[in-house]
Every structure is written in C-alpha cells, then in structure tokens.
Short mmCIF file of C-alpha atoms and ligand atoms in Angstrom, two decimals:
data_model
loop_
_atom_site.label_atom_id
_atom_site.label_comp_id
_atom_site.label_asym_id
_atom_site.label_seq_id
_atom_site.Cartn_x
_atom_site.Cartn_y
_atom_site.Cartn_z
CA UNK A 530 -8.68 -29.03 -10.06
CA UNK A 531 -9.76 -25.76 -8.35
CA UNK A 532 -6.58 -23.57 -7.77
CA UNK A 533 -6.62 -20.03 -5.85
CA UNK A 534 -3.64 -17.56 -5.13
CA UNK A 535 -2.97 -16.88 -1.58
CA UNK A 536 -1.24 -14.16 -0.14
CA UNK A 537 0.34 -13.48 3.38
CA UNK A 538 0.02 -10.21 4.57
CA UNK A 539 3.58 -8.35 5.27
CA UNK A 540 3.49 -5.98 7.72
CA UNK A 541 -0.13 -5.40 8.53
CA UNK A 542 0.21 -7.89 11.27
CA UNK A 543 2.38 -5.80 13.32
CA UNK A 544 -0.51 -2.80 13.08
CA UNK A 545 -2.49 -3.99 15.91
CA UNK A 546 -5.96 -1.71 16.03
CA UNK A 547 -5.43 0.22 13.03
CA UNK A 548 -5.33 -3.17 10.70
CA UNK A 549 -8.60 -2.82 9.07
CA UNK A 550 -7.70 0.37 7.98
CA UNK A 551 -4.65 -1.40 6.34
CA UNK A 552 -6.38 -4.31 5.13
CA UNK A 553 -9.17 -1.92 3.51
CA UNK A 554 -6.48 0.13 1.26
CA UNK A 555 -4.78 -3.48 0.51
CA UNK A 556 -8.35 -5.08 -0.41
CA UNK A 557 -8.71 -1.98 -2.99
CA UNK A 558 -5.14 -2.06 -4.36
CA UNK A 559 -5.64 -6.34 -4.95
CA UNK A 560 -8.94 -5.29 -6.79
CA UNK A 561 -8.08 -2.13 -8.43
CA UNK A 562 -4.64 -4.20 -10.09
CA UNK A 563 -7.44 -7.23 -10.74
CA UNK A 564 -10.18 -5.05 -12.53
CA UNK A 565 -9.44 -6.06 -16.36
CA UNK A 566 -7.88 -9.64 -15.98
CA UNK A 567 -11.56 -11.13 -14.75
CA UNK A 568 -14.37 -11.81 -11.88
CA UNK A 569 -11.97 -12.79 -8.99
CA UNK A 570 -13.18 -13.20 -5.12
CA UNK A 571 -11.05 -11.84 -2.56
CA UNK A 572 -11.71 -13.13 0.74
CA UNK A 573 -9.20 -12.98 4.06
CA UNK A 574 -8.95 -15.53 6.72
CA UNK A 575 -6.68 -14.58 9.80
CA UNK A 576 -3.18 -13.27 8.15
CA UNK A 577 -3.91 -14.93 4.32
CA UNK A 578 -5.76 -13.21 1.41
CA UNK A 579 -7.90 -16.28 -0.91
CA UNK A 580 -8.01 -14.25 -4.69
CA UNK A 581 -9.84 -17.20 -6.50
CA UNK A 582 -11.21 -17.46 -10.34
CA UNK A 583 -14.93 -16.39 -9.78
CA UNK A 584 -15.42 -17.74 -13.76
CA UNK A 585 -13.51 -19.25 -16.32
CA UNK A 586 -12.75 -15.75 -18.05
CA UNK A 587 -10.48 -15.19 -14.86
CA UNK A 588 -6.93 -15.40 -15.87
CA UNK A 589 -4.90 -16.91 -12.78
CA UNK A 590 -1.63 -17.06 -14.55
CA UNK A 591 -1.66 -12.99 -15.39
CA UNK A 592 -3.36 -12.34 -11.63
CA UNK A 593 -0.63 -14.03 -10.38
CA UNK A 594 2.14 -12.22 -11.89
CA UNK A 595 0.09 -8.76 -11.58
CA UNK A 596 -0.61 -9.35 -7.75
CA UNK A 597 3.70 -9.36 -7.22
CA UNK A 598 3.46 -5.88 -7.38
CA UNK A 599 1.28 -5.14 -4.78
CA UNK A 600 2.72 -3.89 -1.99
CA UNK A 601 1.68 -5.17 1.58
CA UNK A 602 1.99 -8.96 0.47
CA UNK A 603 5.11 -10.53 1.45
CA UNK A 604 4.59 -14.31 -0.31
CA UNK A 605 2.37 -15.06 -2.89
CA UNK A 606 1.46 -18.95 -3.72
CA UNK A 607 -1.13 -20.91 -5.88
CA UNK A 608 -2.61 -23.63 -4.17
CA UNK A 609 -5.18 -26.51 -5.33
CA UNK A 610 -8.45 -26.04 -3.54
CA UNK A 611 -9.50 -30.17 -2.34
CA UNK A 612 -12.08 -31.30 -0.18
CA UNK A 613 -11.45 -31.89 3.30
CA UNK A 614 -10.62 -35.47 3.21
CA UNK A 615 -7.39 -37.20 3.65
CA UNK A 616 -7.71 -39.79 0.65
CA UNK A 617 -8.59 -37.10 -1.47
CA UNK A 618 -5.36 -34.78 0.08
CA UNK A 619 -2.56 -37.73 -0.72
CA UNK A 620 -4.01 -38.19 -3.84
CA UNK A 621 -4.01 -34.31 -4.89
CA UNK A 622 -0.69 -33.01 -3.47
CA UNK A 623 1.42 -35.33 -6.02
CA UNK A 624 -0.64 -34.60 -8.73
CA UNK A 625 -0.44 -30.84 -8.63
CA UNK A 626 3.00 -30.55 -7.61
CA UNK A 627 4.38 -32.74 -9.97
CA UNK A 628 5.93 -30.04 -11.97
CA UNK A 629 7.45 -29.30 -8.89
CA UNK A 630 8.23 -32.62 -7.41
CA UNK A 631 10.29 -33.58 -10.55
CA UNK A 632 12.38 -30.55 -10.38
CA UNK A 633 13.59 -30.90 -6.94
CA UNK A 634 15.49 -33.30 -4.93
CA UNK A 635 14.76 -32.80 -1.94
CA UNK A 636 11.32 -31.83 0.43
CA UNK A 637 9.42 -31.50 3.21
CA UNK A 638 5.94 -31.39 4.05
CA UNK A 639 4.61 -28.46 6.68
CA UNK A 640 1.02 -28.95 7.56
CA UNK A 641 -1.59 -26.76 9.34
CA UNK A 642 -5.12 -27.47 11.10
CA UNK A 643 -6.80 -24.42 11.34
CA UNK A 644 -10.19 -26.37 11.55
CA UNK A 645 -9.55 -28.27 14.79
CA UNK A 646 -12.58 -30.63 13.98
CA UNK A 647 -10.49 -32.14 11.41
CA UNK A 648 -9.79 -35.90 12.20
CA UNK A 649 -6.14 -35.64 11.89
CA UNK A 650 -3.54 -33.85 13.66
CA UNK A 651 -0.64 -31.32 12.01
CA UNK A 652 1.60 -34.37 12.42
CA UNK A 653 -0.17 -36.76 10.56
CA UNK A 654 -1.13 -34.79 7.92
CA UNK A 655 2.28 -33.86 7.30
CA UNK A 656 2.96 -37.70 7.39
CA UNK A 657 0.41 -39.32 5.29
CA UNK A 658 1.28 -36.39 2.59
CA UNK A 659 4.89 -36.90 2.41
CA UNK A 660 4.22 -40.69 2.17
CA UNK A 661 1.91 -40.21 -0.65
CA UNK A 662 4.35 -37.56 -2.24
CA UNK A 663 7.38 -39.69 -2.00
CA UNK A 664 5.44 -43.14 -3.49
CA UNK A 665 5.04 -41.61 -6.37
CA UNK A 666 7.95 -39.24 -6.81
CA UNK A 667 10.97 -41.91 -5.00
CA UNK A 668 13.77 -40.08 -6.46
CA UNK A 669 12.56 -37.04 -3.65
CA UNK A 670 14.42 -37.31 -0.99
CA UNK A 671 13.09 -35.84 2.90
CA UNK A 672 14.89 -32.76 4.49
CA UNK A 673 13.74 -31.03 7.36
CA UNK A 674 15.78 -28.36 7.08
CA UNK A 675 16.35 -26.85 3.84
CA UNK A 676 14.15 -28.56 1.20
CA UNK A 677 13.92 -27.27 -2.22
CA UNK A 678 10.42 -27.89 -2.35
CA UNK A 679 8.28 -27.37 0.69
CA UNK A 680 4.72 -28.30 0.42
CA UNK A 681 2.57 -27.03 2.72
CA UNK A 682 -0.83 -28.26 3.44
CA UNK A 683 -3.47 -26.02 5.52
CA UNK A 684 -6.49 -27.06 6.90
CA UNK A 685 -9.39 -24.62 6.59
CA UNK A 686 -13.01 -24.31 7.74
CA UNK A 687 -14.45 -24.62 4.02
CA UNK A 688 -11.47 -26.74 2.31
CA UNK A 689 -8.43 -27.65 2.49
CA UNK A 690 -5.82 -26.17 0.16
CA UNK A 691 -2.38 -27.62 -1.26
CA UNK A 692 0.30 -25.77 -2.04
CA UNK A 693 4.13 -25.51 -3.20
CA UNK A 694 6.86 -23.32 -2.40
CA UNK A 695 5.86 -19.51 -2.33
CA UNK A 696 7.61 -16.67 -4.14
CA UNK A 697 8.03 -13.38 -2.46
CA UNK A 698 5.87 -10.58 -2.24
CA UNK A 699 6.43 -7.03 -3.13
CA UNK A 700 6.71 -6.35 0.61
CA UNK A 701 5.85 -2.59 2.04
CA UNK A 702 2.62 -1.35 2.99
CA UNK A 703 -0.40 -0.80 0.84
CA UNK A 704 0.05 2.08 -1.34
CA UNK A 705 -1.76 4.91 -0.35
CA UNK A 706 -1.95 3.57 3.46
CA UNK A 707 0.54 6.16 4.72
CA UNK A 708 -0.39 9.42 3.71
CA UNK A 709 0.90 11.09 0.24
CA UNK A 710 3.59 12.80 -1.06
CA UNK A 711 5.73 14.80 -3.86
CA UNK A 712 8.04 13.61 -5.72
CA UNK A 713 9.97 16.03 -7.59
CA UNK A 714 10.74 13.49 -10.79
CA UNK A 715 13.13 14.09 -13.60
CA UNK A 716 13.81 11.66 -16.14
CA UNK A 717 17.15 10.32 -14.38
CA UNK A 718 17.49 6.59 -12.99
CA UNK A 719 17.25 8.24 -9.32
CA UNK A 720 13.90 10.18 -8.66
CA UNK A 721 11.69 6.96 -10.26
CA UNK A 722 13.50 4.83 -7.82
CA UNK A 723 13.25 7.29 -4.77
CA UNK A 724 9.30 7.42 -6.21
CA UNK A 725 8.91 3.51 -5.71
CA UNK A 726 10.43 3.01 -2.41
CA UNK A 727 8.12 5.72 -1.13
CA UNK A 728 4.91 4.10 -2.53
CA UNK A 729 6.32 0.69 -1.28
CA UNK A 730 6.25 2.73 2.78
CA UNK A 731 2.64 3.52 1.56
CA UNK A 732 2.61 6.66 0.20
CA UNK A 733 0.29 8.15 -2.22
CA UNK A 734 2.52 9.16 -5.19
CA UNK A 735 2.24 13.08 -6.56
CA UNK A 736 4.61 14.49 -9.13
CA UNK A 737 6.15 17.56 -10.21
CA UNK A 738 8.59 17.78 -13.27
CA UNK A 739 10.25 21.12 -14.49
CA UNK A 740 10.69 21.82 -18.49
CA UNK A 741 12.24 24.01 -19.83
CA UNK A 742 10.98 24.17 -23.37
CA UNK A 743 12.52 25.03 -26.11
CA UNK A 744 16.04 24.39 -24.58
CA UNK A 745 14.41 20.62 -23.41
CA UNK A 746 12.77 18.51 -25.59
CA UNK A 747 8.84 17.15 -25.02
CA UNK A 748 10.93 14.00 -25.48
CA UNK A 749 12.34 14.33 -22.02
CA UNK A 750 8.41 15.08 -20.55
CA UNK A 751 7.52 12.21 -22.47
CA UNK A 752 9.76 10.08 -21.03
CA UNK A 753 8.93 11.29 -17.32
CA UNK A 754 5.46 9.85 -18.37
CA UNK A 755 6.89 6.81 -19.33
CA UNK A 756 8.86 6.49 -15.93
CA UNK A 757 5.42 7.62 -14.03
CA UNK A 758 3.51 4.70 -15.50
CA UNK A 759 5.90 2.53 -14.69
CA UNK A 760 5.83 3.34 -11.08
CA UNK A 761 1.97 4.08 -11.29
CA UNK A 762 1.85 -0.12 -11.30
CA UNK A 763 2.87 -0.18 -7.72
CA UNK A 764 1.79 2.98 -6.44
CA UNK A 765 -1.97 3.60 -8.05
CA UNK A 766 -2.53 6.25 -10.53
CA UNK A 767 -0.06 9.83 -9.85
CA UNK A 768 -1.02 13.29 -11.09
CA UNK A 769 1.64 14.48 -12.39
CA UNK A 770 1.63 18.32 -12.83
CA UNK A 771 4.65 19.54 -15.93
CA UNK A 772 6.14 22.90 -14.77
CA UNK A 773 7.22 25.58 -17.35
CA UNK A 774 10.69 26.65 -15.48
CA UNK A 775 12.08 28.59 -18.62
CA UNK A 776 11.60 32.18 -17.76
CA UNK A 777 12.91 31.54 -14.28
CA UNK A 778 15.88 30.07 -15.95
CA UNK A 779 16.46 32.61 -17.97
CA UNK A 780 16.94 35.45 -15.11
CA UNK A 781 18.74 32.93 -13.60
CA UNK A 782 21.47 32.47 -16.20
CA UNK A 783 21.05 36.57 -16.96
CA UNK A 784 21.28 37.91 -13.37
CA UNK A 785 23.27 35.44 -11.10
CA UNK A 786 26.70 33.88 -10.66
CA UNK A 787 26.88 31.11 -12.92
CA UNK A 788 28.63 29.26 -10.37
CA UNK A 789 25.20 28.85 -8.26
CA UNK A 790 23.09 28.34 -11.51
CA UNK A 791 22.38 24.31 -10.10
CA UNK A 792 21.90 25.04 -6.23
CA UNK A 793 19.12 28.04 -7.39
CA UNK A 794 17.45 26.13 -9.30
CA UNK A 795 16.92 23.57 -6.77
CA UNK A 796 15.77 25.98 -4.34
CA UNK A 797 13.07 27.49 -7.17
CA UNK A 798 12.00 23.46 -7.86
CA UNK A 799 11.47 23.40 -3.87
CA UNK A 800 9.57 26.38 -3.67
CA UNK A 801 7.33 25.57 -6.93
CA UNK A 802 6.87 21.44 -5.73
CA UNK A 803 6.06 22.59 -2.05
CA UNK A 804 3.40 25.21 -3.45
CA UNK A 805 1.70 22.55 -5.65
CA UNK A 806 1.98 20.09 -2.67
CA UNK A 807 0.35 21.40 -0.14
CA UNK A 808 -2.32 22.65 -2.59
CA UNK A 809 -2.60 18.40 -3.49
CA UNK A 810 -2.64 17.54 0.33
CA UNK A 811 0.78 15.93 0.47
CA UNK A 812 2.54 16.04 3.46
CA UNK A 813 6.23 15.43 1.84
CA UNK A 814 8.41 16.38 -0.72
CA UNK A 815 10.57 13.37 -2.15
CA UNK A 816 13.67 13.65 -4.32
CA UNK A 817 16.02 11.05 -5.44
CA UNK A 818 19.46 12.55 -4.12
CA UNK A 819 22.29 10.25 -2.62
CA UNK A 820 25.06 12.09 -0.33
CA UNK A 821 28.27 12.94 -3.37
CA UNK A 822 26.52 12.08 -6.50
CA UNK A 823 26.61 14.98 -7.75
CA UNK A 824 28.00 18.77 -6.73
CA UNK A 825 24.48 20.03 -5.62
CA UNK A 826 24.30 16.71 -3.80
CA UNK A 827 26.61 17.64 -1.12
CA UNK A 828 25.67 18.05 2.28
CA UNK A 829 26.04 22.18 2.25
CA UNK A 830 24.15 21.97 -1.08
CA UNK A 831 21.21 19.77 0.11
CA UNK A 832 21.16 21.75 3.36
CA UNK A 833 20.69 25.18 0.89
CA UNK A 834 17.26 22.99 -1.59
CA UNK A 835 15.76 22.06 2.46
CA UNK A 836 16.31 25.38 3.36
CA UNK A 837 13.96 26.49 0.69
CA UNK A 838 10.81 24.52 1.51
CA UNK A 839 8.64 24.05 4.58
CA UNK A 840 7.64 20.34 3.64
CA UNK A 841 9.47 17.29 5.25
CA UNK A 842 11.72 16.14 2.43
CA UNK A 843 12.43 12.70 1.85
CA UNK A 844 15.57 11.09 0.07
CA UNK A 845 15.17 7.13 0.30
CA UNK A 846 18.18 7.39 -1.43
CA UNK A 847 20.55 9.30 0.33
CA UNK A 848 22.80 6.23 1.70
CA UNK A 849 22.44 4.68 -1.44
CA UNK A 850 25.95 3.49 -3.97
CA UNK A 851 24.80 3.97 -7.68
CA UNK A 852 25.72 0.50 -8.43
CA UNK A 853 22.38 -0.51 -5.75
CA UNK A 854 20.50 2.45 -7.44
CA UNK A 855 20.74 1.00 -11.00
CA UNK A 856 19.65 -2.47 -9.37
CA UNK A 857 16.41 -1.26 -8.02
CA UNK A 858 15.73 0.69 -11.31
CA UNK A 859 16.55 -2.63 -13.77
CA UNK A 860 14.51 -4.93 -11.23
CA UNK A 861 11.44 -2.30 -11.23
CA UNK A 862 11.80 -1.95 -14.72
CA UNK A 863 12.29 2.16 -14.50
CA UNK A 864 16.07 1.35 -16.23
CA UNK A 865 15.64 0.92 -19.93
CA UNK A 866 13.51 4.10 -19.89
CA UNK A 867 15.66 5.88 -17.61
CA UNK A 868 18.96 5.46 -20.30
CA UNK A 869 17.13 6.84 -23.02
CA UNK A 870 19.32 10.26 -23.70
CA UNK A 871 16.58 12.52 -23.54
CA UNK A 872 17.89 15.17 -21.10
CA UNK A 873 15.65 16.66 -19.03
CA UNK A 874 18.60 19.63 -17.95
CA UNK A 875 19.89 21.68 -20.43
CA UNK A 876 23.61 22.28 -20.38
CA UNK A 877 22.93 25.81 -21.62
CA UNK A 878 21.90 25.97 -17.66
CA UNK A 879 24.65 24.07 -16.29
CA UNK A 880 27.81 25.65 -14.74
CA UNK A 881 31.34 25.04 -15.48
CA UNK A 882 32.23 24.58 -12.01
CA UNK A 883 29.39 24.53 -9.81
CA UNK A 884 30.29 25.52 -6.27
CA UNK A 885 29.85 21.78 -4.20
CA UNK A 886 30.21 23.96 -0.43
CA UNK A 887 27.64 27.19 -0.86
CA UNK A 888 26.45 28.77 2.27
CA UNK A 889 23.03 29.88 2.64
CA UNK A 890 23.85 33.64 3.18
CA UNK A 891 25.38 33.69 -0.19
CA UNK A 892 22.50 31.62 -1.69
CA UNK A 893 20.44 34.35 -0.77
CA UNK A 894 22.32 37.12 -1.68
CA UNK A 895 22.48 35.55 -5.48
CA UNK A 896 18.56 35.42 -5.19
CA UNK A 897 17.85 38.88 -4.52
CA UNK A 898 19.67 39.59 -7.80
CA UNK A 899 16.12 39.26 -9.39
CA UNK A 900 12.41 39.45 -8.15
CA UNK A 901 11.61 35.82 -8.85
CA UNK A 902 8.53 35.78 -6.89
CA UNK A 903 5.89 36.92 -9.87
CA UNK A 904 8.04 34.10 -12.21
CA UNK A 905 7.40 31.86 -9.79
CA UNK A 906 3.62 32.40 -9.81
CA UNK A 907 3.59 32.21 -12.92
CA UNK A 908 5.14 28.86 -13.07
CA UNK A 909 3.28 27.27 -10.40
CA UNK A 910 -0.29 29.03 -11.99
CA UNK A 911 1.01 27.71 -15.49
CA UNK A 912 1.71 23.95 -14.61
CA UNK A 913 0.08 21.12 -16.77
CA UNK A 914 -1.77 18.23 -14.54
CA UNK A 915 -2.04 14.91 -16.72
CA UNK A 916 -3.41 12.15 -14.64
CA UNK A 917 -1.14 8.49 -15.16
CA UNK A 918 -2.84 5.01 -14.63
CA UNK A 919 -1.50 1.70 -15.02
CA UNK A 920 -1.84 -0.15 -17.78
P1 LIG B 548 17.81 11.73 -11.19
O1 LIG B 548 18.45 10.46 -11.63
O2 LIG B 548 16.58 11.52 -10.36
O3 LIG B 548 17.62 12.69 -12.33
P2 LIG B 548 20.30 12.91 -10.58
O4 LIG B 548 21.28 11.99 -10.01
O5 LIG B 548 20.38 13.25 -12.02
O6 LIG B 548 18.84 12.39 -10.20
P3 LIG B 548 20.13 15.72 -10.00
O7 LIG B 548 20.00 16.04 -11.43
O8 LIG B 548 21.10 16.46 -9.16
O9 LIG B 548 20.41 14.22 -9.69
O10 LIG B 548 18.71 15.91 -9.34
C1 LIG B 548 18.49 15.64 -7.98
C2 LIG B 548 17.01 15.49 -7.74
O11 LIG B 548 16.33 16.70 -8.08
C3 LIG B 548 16.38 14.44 -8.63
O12 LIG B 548 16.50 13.15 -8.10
C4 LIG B 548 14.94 14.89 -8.67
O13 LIG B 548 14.25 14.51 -7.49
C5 LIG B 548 15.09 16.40 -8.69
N1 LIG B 548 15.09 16.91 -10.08
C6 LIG B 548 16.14 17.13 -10.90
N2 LIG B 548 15.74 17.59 -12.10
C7 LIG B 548 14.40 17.69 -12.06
C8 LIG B 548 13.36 18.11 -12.98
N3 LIG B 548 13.65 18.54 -14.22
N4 LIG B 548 12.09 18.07 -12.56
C9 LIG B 548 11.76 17.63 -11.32
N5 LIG B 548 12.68 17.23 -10.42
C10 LIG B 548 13.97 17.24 -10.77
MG1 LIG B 549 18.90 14.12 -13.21
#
C-alpha cells in the first residue's frame, strides 16, 4: 500500500499575500531536514503539504519523526494513498488502520470531497467507511464527539488518501521566515530555550558566547556547541561566533566595585553581541532572562544590559517560572546537556553580594574606571566563528 505524510500548514494561512513567501522558506526547511533520509516529493494542495517516498531507499518512518520538528506545520499524519473508488476505500481504511482500530474503542469517520466529480457525497463517504470499519473491527464503538480514533478520508483530484488520527506539529513559523537574530547563549538551561522559541516565531538563529579562558574550561564552549546543535534541528544551521572576554574581565575585577562585577559584564556582552550583530544582519538581540531569577535579572538590572545596546532585545522568557523553563528544555532535548556542570561563569568573577537595584548613573560611573573601548575591539576583532548544522 502506497503511504505519504501530510502536513497542515500552521499559521501560514492567516498570511494572506505574503504566503508564498512563507510557503517557499517552509518548502526549503521540509527539504533541507529531508536531504539524507532519501528521494522524497513534496507537493502542496490548498492548506496540506504531500512528502511521499519518491523510491524505496526513502525512509518514511525517520521522515516522519524528523518532519515534527519543523516549524510552520501544526499536524502531521501518514495516510494510505488508494485509488479513487469506493470499493477499493472500505476495503483499505480497515486494513491500514488496524493497528489503530484495535487500540481504540471508540471512532468516527470525517470525510472530505475536494474533487466534486466524485460520485459520492462527504456524507456517504463518511458512511460507507465507518460501515466497512466497524464490520470488521465490532468491538469499535461510534462517537461523534470525542473518538479516540478519528479517521479521516479526503477526496483529491489524483487519489484519494486514508488516514488516522494526526499528531501535532511543531507549530511556529518557518525558521528563517521572520528575519534573524542574536542570541547571546551560555551554557545554562535558559538562553537554548529563549534560542528555540525565537526560531519557532521564525527567526534566523545567530550566536554569541563569551569565554573566559583559562578561568573557564573549553568544556563549557564545548558544551554551548552541543546546546547549538541541538537547537540548529529546528532552527537551520547558526554561526556561532566564541568571544575571548578575559582581559575585559580582568580590568573589571581590578578597577571596579566588585559589587557591579555581574551588571558590567552584561553591559560589555551587549555591546560586543550588538557589534557582531549588526555586522551578521540581525535585527535583535535575544537572551534567556526571566523577571527575579537571578540579581542581574531584576528589572533595574535588565533596564542597565538594554541600556547598553541599540538592538531590540528579546527575552521569550521573561514571564516564564523555572519549573516551565526546565519543561521546554527536557521536551526540546537542550536539558541533559544543559545539567552538565561545566560552568560557563567563573566564580573568580562573581560578587559576594551583587547589587539587585543599580542605577544607570552609577553603572556608568563604575565604567569610566577603565578605558574598555580598545578591550572591547579587541574582543569583538578576536571572536571565533564555527558554523553548526544539524545532524
Ligand atoms: P542561562 O540558563 O541562559 O545561562 P541564567 O539563568 O544562568 O541563564 P544569567 O547567567 O544571569 O542567567 O544570564 C542571563 C543571560 O545572559 C543568559 O540567558 C544569556 O542569554 C546571557 N549570558 C550569560 N552568560 C553568557 C555567556 N557566557 N555568553 C553569552 N551569553 C551569556
Ligand atoms: Mg547562566
């Protein structure tokens, strides 16, 4: 039996005269994800997206779970491909759902005529399917309103195609379909998540991460790849660009008051991320701070880091409990790698007590202390690009 994997389109439907444009990026993403797993061809009729074996040396079964991380796609089913005929319909739809059939109790049967010419109405269709289904699986009983198993049965110019219940799409917007963006990543649970729900809005993914060798280990940088090819699944390959912040840190710790050591350094990332932003045409910055998390993550202190760059900055997280943090990050997979005790901060650089309410005038007075300027060129000149792909 021929089977294919559809996919409904989220919320391209809603985009009205720019959809193509949409549609285009989403058409690349399902390839780009489908490139090693076989010859598959992608074809779109109205709202659904056909991805069918083009050979047998297609895998379906790994296209199907690769294609749940696409964003854009908010179901994902795989349907048998039969013959426009209605004997040959009731006799496929128990067949390949039987897997199915026998693990529900209960179902319905939704049908759709796209192809008008068809002989039978929506109706009827749905009828003569649930008859067949329920002949030879009696122990299934009918329910209208919340069946376990819903098959659905849809009428098309070239075929019709049977299918059971969907799963659920990554949801979003095609990565890359919205512009691109920053993301100033450590090796914490937060900035990978903050990195995904951007990418799932559409948004290119850029990174920047600070080091500060020898006091961090390349562990910790190595982990940050880790967490970038992770995300790189859903959002497309990310530069990621490895900043030496050591020097800067230094004249930090050996000219200013320790208890502003945190909220400067912030400020510096800022200044260093927006630099190598703008110079990778992204329009955002996009940090993974949630309001109280932390000391620098109180309102005065995350009014002091904006303060400090001219870039929109984005914080998907900032309404965020930890406790729905941590879920994102163990259902994305970023968790496990997250844990891993390579710190990416060195306490060396962290105050005793950090002040949680600075004001910007003092900010500023602790940063004339030093001319960070040429350090900061220096950084920025001296930062490492390594380019991440999915596996
Ligand atoms: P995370 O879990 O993302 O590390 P966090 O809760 O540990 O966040 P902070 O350490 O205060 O919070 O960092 C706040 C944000 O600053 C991070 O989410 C990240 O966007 C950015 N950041 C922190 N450290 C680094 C670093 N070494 N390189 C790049 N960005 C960083
Ligand atoms: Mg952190």
């Amino acid at each position: 039996m021929q089977e294919v994997i559809l996919l409904k389109d989220g919320e391209l439907i809603l985009k009205g005269l720019n959809r193509p444009q949409f549609e285009h990026k989403l058409f690349k993403n399902i390839r780009r994800v489908l490139q090693n797993v076989g010859d598959f061809s992608i074809e779109q009729a109205q709202s659904i997206v056909y991805v069918s074996a083009e050979n047998e040396s297609a895998f379906l079964d790994i296209a199907y779970k690769k294609l749940q991380k696409v964003f854009g796609i908010s179901a994902i089913s795989r349907a048998c491909v039969v013959e426009k005929d209605m004997q040959a319909i009731e006799k496929a739809a128990p067949l390949y759902l039987e897997k199915e059939a026998k693990g529900a109790r209960t179902f319905k049967v939704a049908a759709k005529r796209a192809d008008k010419r068809f002989a039978y109405k929506s109706p009827e269709i749905a009828r003569k399917v649930a008859d067949a289904v329920g002949e030879v699986f009696p122990h299934l009983e009918a329910d209208m309103k919340n069946p376990e198993l819903l098959i659905t049965v849809e009428i098309r110019d070239t075929a019709a195609y049977i299918h059971g219940n969907s799963v659920p799409g990554a949801g979003g917007m095609p990565a890359g379909s919205c512009g691109r963006a920053s993301v100033l990543i450590s090796g914490g649970i937060d900035s990978p998540v903050a990195s995904y729900m951007m990418a799932r809005r559409g948004m290119g993914i850029t990174a920047v991460h600070f080091a500060t060798p020898p006091y961090t280990s390349p562990r910790a940088t190595t982990k940050v790849m880790q967490l970038l090819k992770i995300v790189s699944v859903y959002s497309g390959p990310i530069a990621c660009f490895v900043v030496p912040f050591t020097k800067l840190q230094e004249q930090i710790r050996a000219n200013c008051r320790e208890e502003f050591f945190t909220i400067l350094l912030r400020r510096f990332m800022m200044r260093a991320s927006t630099r190598i932003a703008i110079a990778q045409d992204c329009a955002a910055l996009i940090t993974g701070e949630s309001i109280g998390q932390v000391a620098s993550q109180t309102i005065e202190a995350i009014t002091c880091t904006e303060a400090a760059s001219s870039l929109p900055v984005l914080r998907p997280l900032i309404g965020m409990d930890k406790e729905e943090i941590i879920r994102i990050s163990r259902r994305i997979e970023t968790y496990e790698t997250s844990i891993l005790p390579y710190e990416d901060c060195c306490t060396v650089f962290t105050p005793r007590h950090p002040r949680t309410k600075p004001r910007i005038e003092e900010v500023e007075r602790e940063e004339a202390r030093f001319d960070f300027a040429p350090l900061l060129d220096e950084a920025v000149q001296n930062a490492e690009k390594t380019v991440i792909c999915p596996e």
